[in-house]
Coordinates of C-alpha atoms in Angstrom, one line a residue:
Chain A
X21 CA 3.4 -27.3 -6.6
X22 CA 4.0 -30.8 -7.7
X23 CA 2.5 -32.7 -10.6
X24 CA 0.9 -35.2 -7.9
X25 CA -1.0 -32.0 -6.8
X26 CA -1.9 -30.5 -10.3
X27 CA -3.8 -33.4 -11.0
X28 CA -6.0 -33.2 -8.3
X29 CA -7.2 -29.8 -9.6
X30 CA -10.0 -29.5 -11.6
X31 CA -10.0 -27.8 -15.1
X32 CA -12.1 -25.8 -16.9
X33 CA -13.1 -26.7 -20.4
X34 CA -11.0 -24.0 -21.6
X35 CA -8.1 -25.2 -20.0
X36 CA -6.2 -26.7 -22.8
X37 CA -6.7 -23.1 -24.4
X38 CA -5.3 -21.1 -21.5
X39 CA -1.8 -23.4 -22.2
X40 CA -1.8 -22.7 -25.7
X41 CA -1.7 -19.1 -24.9
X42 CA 0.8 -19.2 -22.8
X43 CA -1.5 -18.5 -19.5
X44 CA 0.5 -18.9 -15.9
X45 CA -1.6 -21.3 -14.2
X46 CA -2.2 -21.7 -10.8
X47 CA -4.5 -23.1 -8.2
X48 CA -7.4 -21.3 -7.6
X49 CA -10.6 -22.6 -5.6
X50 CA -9.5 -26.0 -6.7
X51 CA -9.1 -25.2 -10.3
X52 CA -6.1 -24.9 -12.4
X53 CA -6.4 -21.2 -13.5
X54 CA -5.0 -18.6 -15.6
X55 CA -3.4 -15.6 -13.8
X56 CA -1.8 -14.2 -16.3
X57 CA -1.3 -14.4 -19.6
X58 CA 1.9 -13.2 -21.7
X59 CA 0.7 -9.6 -21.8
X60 CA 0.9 -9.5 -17.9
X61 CA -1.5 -8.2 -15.8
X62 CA -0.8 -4.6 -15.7
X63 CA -1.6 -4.4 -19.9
X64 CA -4.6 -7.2 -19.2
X65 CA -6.1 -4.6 -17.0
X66 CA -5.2 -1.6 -18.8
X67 CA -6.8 -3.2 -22.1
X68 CA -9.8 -4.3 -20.5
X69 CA -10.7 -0.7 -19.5
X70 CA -9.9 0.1 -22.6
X71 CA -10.9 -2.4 -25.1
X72 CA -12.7 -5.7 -24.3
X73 CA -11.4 -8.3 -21.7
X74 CA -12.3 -12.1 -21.7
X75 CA -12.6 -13.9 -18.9
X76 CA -13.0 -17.9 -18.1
X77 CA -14.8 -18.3 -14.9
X78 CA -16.1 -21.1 -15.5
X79 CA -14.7 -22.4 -12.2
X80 CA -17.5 -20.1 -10.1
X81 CA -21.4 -22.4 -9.4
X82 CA -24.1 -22.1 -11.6
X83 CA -27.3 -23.5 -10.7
X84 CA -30.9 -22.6 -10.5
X85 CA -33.5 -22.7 -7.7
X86 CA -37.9 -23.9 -8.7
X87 CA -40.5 -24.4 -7.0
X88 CA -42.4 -27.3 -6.9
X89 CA -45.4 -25.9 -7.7
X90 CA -43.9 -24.2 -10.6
X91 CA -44.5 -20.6 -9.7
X92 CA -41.7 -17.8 -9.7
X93 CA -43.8 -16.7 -6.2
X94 CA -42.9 -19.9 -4.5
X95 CA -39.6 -20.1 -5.4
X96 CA -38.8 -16.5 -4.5
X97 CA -40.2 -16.8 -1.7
X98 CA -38.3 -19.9 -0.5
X99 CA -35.0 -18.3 -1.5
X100 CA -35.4 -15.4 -0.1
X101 CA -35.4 -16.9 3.7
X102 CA -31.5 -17.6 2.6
X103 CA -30.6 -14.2 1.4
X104 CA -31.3 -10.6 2.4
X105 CA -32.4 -8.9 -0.9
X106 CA -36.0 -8.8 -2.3
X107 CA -36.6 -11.6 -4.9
X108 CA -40.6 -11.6 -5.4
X109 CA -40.5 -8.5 -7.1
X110 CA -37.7 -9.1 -9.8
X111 CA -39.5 -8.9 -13.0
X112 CA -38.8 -11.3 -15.8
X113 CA -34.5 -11.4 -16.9
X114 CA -33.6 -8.9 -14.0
X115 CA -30.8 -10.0 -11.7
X116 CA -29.9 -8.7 -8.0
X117 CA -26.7 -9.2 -6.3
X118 CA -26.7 -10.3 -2.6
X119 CA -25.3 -12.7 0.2
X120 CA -26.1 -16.2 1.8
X121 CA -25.7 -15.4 5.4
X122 CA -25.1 -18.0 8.4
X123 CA -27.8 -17.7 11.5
X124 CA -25.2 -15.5 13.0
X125 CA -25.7 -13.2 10.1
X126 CA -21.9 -13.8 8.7
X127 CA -21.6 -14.0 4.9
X128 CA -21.3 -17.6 3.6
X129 CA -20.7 -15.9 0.5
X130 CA -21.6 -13.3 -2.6
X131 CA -23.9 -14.2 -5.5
X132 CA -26.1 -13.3 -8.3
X133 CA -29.4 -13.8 -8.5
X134 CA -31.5 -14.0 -12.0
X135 CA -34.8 -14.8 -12.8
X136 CA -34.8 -16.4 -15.5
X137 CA -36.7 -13.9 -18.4
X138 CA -37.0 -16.6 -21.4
X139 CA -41.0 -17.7 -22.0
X140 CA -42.0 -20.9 -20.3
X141 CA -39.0 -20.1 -17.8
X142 CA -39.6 -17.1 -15.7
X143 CA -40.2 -19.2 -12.7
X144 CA -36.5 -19.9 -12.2
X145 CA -33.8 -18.3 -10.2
X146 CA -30.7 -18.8 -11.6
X147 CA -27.3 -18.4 -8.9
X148 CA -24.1 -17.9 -9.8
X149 CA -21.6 -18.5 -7.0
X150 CA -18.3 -18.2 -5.8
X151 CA -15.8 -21.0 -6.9
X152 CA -14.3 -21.9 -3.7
X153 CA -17.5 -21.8 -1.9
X154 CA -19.6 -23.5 -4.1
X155 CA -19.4 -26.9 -3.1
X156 CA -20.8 -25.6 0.7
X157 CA -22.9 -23.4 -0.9
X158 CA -25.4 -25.8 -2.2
X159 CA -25.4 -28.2 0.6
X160 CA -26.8 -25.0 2.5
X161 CA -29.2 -23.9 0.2
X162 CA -30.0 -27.9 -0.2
X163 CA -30.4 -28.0 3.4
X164 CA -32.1 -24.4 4.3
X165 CA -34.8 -24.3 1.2
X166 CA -37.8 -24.4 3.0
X167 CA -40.2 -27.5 1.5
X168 CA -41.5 -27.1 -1.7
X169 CA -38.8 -25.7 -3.2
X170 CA -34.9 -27.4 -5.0
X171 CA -32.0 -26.6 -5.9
X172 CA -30.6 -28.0 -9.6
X173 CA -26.7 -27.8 -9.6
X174 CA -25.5 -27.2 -13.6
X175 CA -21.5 -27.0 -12.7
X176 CA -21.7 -30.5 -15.3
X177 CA -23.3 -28.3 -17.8
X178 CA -22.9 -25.2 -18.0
X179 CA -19.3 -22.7 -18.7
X180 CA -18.9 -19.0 -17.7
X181 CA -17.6 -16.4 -19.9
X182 CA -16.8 -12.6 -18.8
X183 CA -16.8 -10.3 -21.5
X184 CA -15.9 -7.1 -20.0
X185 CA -14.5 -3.2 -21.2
X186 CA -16.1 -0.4 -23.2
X187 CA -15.7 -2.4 -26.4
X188 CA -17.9 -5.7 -24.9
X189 CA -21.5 -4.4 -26.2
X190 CA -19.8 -4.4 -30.1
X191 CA -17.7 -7.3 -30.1
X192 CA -21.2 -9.4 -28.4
X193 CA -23.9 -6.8 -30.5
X194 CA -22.1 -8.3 -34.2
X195 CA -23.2 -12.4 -32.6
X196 CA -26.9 -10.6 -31.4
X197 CA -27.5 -7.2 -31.6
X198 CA -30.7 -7.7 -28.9
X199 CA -27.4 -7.1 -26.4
X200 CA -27.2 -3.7 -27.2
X201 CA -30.5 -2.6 -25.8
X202 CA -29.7 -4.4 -22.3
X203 CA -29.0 -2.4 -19.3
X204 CA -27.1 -3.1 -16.2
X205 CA -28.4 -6.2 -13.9
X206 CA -30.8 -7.7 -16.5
X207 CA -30.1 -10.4 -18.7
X208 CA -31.5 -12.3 -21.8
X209 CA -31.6 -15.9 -23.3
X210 CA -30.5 -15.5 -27.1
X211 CA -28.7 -17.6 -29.8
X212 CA -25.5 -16.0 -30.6
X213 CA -24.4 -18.4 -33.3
X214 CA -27.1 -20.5 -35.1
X215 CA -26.0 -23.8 -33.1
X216 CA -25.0 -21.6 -29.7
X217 CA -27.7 -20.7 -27.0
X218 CA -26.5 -18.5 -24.2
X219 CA -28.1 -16.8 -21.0
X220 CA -26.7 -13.4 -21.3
X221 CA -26.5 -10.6 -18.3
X222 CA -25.1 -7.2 -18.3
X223 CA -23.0 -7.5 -15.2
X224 CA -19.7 -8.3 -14.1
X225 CA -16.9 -7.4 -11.6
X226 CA -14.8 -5.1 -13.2
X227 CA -16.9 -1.8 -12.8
X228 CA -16.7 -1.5 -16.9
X229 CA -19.9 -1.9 -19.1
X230 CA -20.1 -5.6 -20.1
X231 CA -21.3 -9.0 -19.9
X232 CA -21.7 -12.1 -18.3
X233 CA -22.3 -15.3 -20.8
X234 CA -23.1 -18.6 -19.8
X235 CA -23.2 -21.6 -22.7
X236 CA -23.2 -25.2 -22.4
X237 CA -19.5 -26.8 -22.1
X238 CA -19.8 -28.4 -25.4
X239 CA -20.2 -24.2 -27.1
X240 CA -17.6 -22.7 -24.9
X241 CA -14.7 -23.5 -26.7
X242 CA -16.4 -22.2 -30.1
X243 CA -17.7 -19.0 -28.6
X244 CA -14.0 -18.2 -27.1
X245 CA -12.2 -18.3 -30.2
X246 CA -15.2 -16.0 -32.2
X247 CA -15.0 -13.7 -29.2
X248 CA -11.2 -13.6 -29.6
X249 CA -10.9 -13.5 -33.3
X250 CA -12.1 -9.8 -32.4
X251 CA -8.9 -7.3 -32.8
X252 CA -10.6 -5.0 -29.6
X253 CA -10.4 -8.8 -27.3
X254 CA -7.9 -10.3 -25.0
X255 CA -7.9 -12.8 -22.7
X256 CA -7.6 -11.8 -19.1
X257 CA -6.4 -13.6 -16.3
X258 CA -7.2 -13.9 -13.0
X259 CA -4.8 -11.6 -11.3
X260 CA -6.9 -8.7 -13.6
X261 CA -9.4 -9.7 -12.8
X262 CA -8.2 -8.9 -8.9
X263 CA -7.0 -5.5 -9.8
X264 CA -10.2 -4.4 -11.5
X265 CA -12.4 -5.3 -9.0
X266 CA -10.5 -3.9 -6.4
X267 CA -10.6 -0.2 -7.7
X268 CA -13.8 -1.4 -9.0
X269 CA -14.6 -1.0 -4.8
X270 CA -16.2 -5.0 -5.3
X271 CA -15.2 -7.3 -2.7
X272 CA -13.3 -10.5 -2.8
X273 CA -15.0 -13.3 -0.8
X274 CA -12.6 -15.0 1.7
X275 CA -10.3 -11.3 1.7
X276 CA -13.0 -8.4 1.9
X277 CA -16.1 -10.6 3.1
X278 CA -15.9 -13.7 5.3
X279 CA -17.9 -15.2 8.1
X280 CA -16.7 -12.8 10.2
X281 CA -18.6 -9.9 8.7
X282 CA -22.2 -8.9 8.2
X283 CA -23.5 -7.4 5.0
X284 CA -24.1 -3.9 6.6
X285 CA -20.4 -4.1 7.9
X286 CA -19.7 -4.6 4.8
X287 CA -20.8 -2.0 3.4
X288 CA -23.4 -3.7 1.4
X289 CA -26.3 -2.3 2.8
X290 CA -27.0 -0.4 -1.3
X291 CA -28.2 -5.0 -1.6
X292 CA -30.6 -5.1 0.9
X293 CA -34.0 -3.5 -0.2
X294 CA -35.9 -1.3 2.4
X295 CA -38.3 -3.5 3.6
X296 CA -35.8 -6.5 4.1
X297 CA -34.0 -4.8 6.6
X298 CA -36.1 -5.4 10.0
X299 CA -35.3 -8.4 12.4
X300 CA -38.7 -10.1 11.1
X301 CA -37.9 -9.9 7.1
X302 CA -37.7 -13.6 7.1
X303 CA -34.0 -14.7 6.1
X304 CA -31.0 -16.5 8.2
X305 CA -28.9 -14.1 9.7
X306 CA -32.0 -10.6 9.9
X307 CA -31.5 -9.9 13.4
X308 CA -27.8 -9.5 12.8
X309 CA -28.6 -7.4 9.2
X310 CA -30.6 -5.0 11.7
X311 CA -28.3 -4.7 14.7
X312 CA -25.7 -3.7 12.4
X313 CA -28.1 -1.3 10.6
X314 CA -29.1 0.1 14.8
X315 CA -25.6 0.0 16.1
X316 CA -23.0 2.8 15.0
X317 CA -20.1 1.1 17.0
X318 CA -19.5 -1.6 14.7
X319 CA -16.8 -1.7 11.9
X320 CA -17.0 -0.6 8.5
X321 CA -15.5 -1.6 5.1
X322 CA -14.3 1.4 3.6
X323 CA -11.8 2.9 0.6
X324 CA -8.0 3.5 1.7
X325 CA -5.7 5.3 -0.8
X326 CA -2.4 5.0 0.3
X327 CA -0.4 8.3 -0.1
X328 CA 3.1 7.6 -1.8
X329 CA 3.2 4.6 -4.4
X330 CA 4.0 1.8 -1.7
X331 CA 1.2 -0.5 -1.9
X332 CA -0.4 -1.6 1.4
X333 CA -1.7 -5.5 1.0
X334 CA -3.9 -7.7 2.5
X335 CA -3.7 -7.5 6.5
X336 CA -1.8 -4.9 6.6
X337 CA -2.0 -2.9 10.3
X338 CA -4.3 0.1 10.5
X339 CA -3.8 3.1 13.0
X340 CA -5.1 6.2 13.8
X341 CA -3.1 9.3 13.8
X342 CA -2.4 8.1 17.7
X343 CA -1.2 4.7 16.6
X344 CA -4.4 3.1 17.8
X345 CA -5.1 0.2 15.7
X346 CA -8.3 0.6 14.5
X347 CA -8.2 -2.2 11.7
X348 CA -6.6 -4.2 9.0
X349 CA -6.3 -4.1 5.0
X350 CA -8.5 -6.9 3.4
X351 CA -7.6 -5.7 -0.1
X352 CA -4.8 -4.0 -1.5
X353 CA -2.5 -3.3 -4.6
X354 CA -1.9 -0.8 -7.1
X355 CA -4.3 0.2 -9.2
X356 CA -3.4 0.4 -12.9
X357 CA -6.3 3.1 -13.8
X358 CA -5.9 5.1 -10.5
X359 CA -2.4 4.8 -11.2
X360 CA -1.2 4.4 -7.8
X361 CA -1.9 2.2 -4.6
X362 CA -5.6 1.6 -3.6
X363 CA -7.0 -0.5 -1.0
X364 CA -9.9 -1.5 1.3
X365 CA -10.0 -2.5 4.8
X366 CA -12.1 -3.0 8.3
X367 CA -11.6 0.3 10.4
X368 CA -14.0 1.1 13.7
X369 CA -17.0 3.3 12.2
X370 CA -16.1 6.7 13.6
X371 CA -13.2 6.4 11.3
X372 CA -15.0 5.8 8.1
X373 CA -15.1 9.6 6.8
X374 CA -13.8 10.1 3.7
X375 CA -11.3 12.4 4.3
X376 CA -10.3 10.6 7.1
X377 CA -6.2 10.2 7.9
X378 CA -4.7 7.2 8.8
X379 CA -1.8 5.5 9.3
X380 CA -0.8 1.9 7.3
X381 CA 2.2 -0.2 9.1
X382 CA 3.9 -1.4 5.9
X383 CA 7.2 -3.4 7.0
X384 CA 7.3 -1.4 10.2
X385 CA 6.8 1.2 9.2
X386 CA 3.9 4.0 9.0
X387 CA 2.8 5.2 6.0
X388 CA 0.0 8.2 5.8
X389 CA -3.7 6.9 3.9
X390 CA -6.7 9.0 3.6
X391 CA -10.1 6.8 3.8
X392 CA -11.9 7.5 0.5
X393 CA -15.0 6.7 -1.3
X394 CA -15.2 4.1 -3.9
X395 CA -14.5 3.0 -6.3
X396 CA -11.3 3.6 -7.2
X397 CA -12.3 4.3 -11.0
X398 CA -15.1 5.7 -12.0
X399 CA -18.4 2.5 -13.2
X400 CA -19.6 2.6 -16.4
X401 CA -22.5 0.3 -16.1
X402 CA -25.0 0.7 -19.0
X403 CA -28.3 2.1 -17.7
X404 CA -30.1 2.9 -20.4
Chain B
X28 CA 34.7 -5.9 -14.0
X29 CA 32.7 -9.3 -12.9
X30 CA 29.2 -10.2 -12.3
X31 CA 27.9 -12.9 -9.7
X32 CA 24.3 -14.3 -9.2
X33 CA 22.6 -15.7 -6.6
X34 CA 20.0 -18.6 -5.9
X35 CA 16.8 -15.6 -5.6
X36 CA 18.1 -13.8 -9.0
X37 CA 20.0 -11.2 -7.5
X38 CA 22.8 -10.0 -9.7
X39 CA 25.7 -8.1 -8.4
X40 CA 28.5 -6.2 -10.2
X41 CA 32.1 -5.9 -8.8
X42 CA 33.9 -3.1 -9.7
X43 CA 37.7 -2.2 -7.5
X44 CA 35.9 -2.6 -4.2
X45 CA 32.9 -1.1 -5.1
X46 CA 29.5 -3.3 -6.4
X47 CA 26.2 -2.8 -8.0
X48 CA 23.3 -4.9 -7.1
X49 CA 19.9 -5.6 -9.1
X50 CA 17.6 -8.4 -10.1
X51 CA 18.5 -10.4 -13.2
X52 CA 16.0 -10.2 -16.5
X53 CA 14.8 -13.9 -14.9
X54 CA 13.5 -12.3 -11.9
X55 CA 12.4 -9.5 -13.6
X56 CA 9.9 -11.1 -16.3
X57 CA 9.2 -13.5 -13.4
X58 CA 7.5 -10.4 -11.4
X59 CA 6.1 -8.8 -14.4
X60 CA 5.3 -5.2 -14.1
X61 CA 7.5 -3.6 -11.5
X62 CA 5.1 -0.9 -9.8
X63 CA 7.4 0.3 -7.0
X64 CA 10.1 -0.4 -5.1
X65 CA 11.6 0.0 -1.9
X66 CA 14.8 1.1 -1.1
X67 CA 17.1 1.1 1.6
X68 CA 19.1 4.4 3.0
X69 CA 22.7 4.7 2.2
X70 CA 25.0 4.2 5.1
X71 CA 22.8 1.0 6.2
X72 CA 24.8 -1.9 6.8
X73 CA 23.2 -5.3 5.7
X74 CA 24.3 -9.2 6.2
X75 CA 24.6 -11.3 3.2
X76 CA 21.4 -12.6 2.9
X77 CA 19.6 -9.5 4.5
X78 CA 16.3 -8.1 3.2
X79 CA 17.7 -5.1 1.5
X80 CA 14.9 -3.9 -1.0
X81 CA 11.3 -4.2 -1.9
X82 CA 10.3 -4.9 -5.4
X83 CA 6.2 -4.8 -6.1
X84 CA 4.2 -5.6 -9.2
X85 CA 0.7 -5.4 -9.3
X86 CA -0.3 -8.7 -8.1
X87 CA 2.4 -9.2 -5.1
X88 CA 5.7 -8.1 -2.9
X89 CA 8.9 -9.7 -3.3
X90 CA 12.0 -9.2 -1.1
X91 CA 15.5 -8.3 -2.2
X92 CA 18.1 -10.0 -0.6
X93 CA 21.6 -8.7 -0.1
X94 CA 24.0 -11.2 -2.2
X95 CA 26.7 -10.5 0.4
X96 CA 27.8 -8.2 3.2
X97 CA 28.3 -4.7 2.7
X98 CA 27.5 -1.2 3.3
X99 CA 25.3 1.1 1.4
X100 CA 26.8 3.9 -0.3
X101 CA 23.9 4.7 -3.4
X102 CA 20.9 3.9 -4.4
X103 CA 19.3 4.1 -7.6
X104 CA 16.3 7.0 -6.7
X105 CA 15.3 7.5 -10.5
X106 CA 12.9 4.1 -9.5
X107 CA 11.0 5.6 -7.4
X108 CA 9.4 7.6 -10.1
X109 CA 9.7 5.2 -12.5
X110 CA 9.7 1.8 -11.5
X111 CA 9.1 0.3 -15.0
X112 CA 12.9 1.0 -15.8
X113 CA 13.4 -2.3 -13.7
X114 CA 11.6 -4.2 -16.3
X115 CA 13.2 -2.7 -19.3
X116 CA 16.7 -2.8 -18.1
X117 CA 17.4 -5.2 -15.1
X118 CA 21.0 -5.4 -15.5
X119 CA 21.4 -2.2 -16.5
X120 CA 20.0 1.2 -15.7
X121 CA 17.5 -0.9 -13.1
X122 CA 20.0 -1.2 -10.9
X123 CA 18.8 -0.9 -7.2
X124 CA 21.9 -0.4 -4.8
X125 CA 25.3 0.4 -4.7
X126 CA 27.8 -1.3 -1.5
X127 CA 31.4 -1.1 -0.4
X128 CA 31.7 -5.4 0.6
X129 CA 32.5 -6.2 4.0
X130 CA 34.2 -9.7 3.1
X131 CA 34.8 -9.8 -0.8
X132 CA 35.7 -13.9 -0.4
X133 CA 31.7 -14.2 0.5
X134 CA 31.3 -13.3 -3.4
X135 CA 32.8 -17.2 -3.8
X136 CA 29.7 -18.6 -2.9
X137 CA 27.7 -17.1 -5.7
X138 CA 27.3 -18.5 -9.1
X139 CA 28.9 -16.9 -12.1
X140 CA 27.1 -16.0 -15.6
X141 CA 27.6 -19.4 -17.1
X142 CA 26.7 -21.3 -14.0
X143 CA 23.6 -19.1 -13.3
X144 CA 22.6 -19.4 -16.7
X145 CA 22.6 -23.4 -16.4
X146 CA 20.4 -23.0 -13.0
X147 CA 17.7 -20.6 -14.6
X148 CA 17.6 -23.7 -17.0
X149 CA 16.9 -26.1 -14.7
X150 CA 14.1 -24.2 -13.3

């Protein structure tokens, strides 16, 4: 990469922190971004499952959807004729994960869905999206919101912290103990300094208990160093961050999930709520959601543990036991808590068994995989 | 004994007709945690230049080129079970593959300690 090019990238407003700590940088969604950092990412992982990992993604979209006539109703109902889950019945603070699909019922891309649970502002949705699809992102939603409803963009305002691992709910309960009581997929707006104001979920995409925080720009840099003056917290790159959502069994947009693939393919049916899942549930992309859901021919994402320790990467080959090829990796590395490869890939749906053998063509050759349920380690969401 | 280096931080030791190949402690940290690596049989017969190994952390694959021409008479099998020992001793008991050279005046191309250590420099 050439200095011309780095300066084209944009930076987070931690940026100048990730240097200091000796991050590896590289581009990512059009961000400069930290990989790793001098622990490497086999001990960032391992201390995130362990301890408490922190991660900048402040380089993913923030930005909230209202109606006009300043109901939740309205605006849930607009925003759900862009995206298969149920909206009008999240109650205050609770968040949903789901998909923006094109008319062909391809994924445009993942997000997170909260309404808002703070009085005078449960009529908001608040998104968080994918990095490198943000920027096309909101022109859709911009373009697709039926009338009556808008989308408010916050990328100038707003950062986006990841505080993930068993130790997450201490290290955040000593700034606001009301964090303690949360459970997975709901969120809260609390100070957690006496200057810092933060919209806080219990989410993330590393499988482990944990949170989400988002702050104003000007707070991040404050809230960083008083999350890492924490013994139990480390900052955690992004090449962690790959590993532990991989045996986490989340997908990667643009690896696992693309245009190419529909939410049931995907496996991702568990997002779409029983009565969204006709043709006439009212969202781009419906009559594909339930030809999926009808058809048993089409493909499936599913779990592959490769036998042996040779990892099997993104697109590698898969065969059957016949050497049919039946599919390709999307995902795939080793996995520091399974302690061994792991991987996910596309394979024809009367091969998605678990249990089922296959065969992986890694440099030529075959190598035997069994197709397994995920994740990869075990989730330790907070429920309560 | 002598020890050459090439461009891709492949180290190789000569030893009577007899050499050792690895990765140097550059390549080594540059990888970060070695998770497993892929050998080739003894008795194969590789190029210089030739892919001759595998070498995977947890993030990505990286080829192992052959620094020059040779046949395969060892390999190191204690890395299969534990890969880590590539990280902790590159140079030493890390060592990947064992060759009889084909054409020892190919090893005249490759860069000697000092020399290498000025090019990791300058990188």
């Amino acid at each position: 990469m050439t200095d011309s090019n780095q300066t084209q990238l944009k930076k987070t407003k931690l940026h100048a922190k990730h240097i200091a700590l000796g991050a590896k940088m590289v581009p990512f969604a059009g961000y400069d971004m930290p990989v790793q950092y001098p622990m490497g990412v086999l001990k960032e992982h391992l201390h995130t499952r362990e301890k408490a990992g922190l991660f900048d993604v402040s380089h993913m979209g923030q930005c909230f959807v209202t109606a006009d006539d300043g109901t939740f109703e309205s605006a849930a109902r607009a925003l759900e004729t862009l995206v298969p889950a149920s909206l009008q019945d999240l109650a205050p603070g609770q968040q949903r994960y789901s998909q923006l699909l094109n008319a062909q019922g391809g994924i445009l891309d993942d997000l997170m869905i909260t309404r808002l649970g703070f009085q005078g502002q449960t009529h908001r949705l608040y998104l968080v999206v994918n990095a490198g699809c943000k920027d096309a992102d909101f022109v859709h939603i911009e373009a697709n919101l039926p009338e009556g409803a808008s989308i408010d963009y916050k990328d100038d305002v707003l950062s986006l912290l990841a505080l993930q691992g068993p130790k997450a709910v201490d290290v955040l309960g000593q700034l606001n103990p009301a964090v303690r009581d949360m459970v997975f997929m709901s969120s809260l707006d609390i100070p957690l300094t006496q200057t810092i104001w933060a919209h806080v979920s219990r989410s993330g995409y590393t499988g482990e208990d944990g949170f989400e925080i988002s702050v104003k720009h000007e707070d991040v840099g404050e809230l960083t160093d008083m999350l890492l003056s924490h013994a139990d917290v480390e900052m955690i790159g992004l090449g962690a961050r790959d590993s532990l959502r991989l045996e986490a069994g989340l997908c990667l947009y643009g690896h696992d999930i693309d245009t190419s693939v529909s939410p049931i393919e995907a496996g991702l049916f568990w997002s779409i709520q029983k009565h969204r899942r006709s043709a006439q549930a009212g969202y781009i992309g419906a009559a594909r959601v339930a030809a999926d859901m009808a058809d048993k021919t089409t493909k499936r994402l599913v779990g592959i543990k490769p036998e042996g320790r040779a990892p099997a990467r993104e697109h590698t080959e898969i065969q059957d036991m016949d050497g049919n090829t039946i599919g390709q990796i999307t995902s795939g590395g080793f996995g520091p808590t399974a302690g061994g490869p792991v991987a996910m890939g596309y394979v024809a749906r009367k091969f998605t068994k678990a249990g089922t053998p296959l065969q992986l063509i890694v440099r030529g050759k075959a190598r035997p995989a069994k197709v397994v349920k995920m994740p990869f380690a075990p989730h330790q969401y907070y429920r309560g | 004994m002598s020890i050459y280096y090439t461009e891709d931080h492949e180290w190789i030791k000569i030893e009577d007709d007899n050499a050792t190949v690895g990765i140097s402690p550059y390549a080594a940290k540059a990888l970060g945690d070695v998770v497993f690596i892929e050998l080739p049989e003894v008795g194969a017969e590789f190029a210089k230049g030739d892919e001759a190994a595998v070498v995977e952390s947890v993030k990505a694959a990286s080829e192992v080129y052959c620094p020059v021409g040779g046949t395969v008479i060892g390999v190191n099998g204690a890395l299969e079970e534990a890969p880590e020992t590539v990280n902790a001793s590159p140079e030493g008991e890390g060592w990947f593959l064992k060759l009889t050279l084909a054409d020892a005046s190919e090893l005249e191309s490759l860069m000697d300690e000092a020399d290498y250590k000025t090019y990791c420099e300058s990188l």
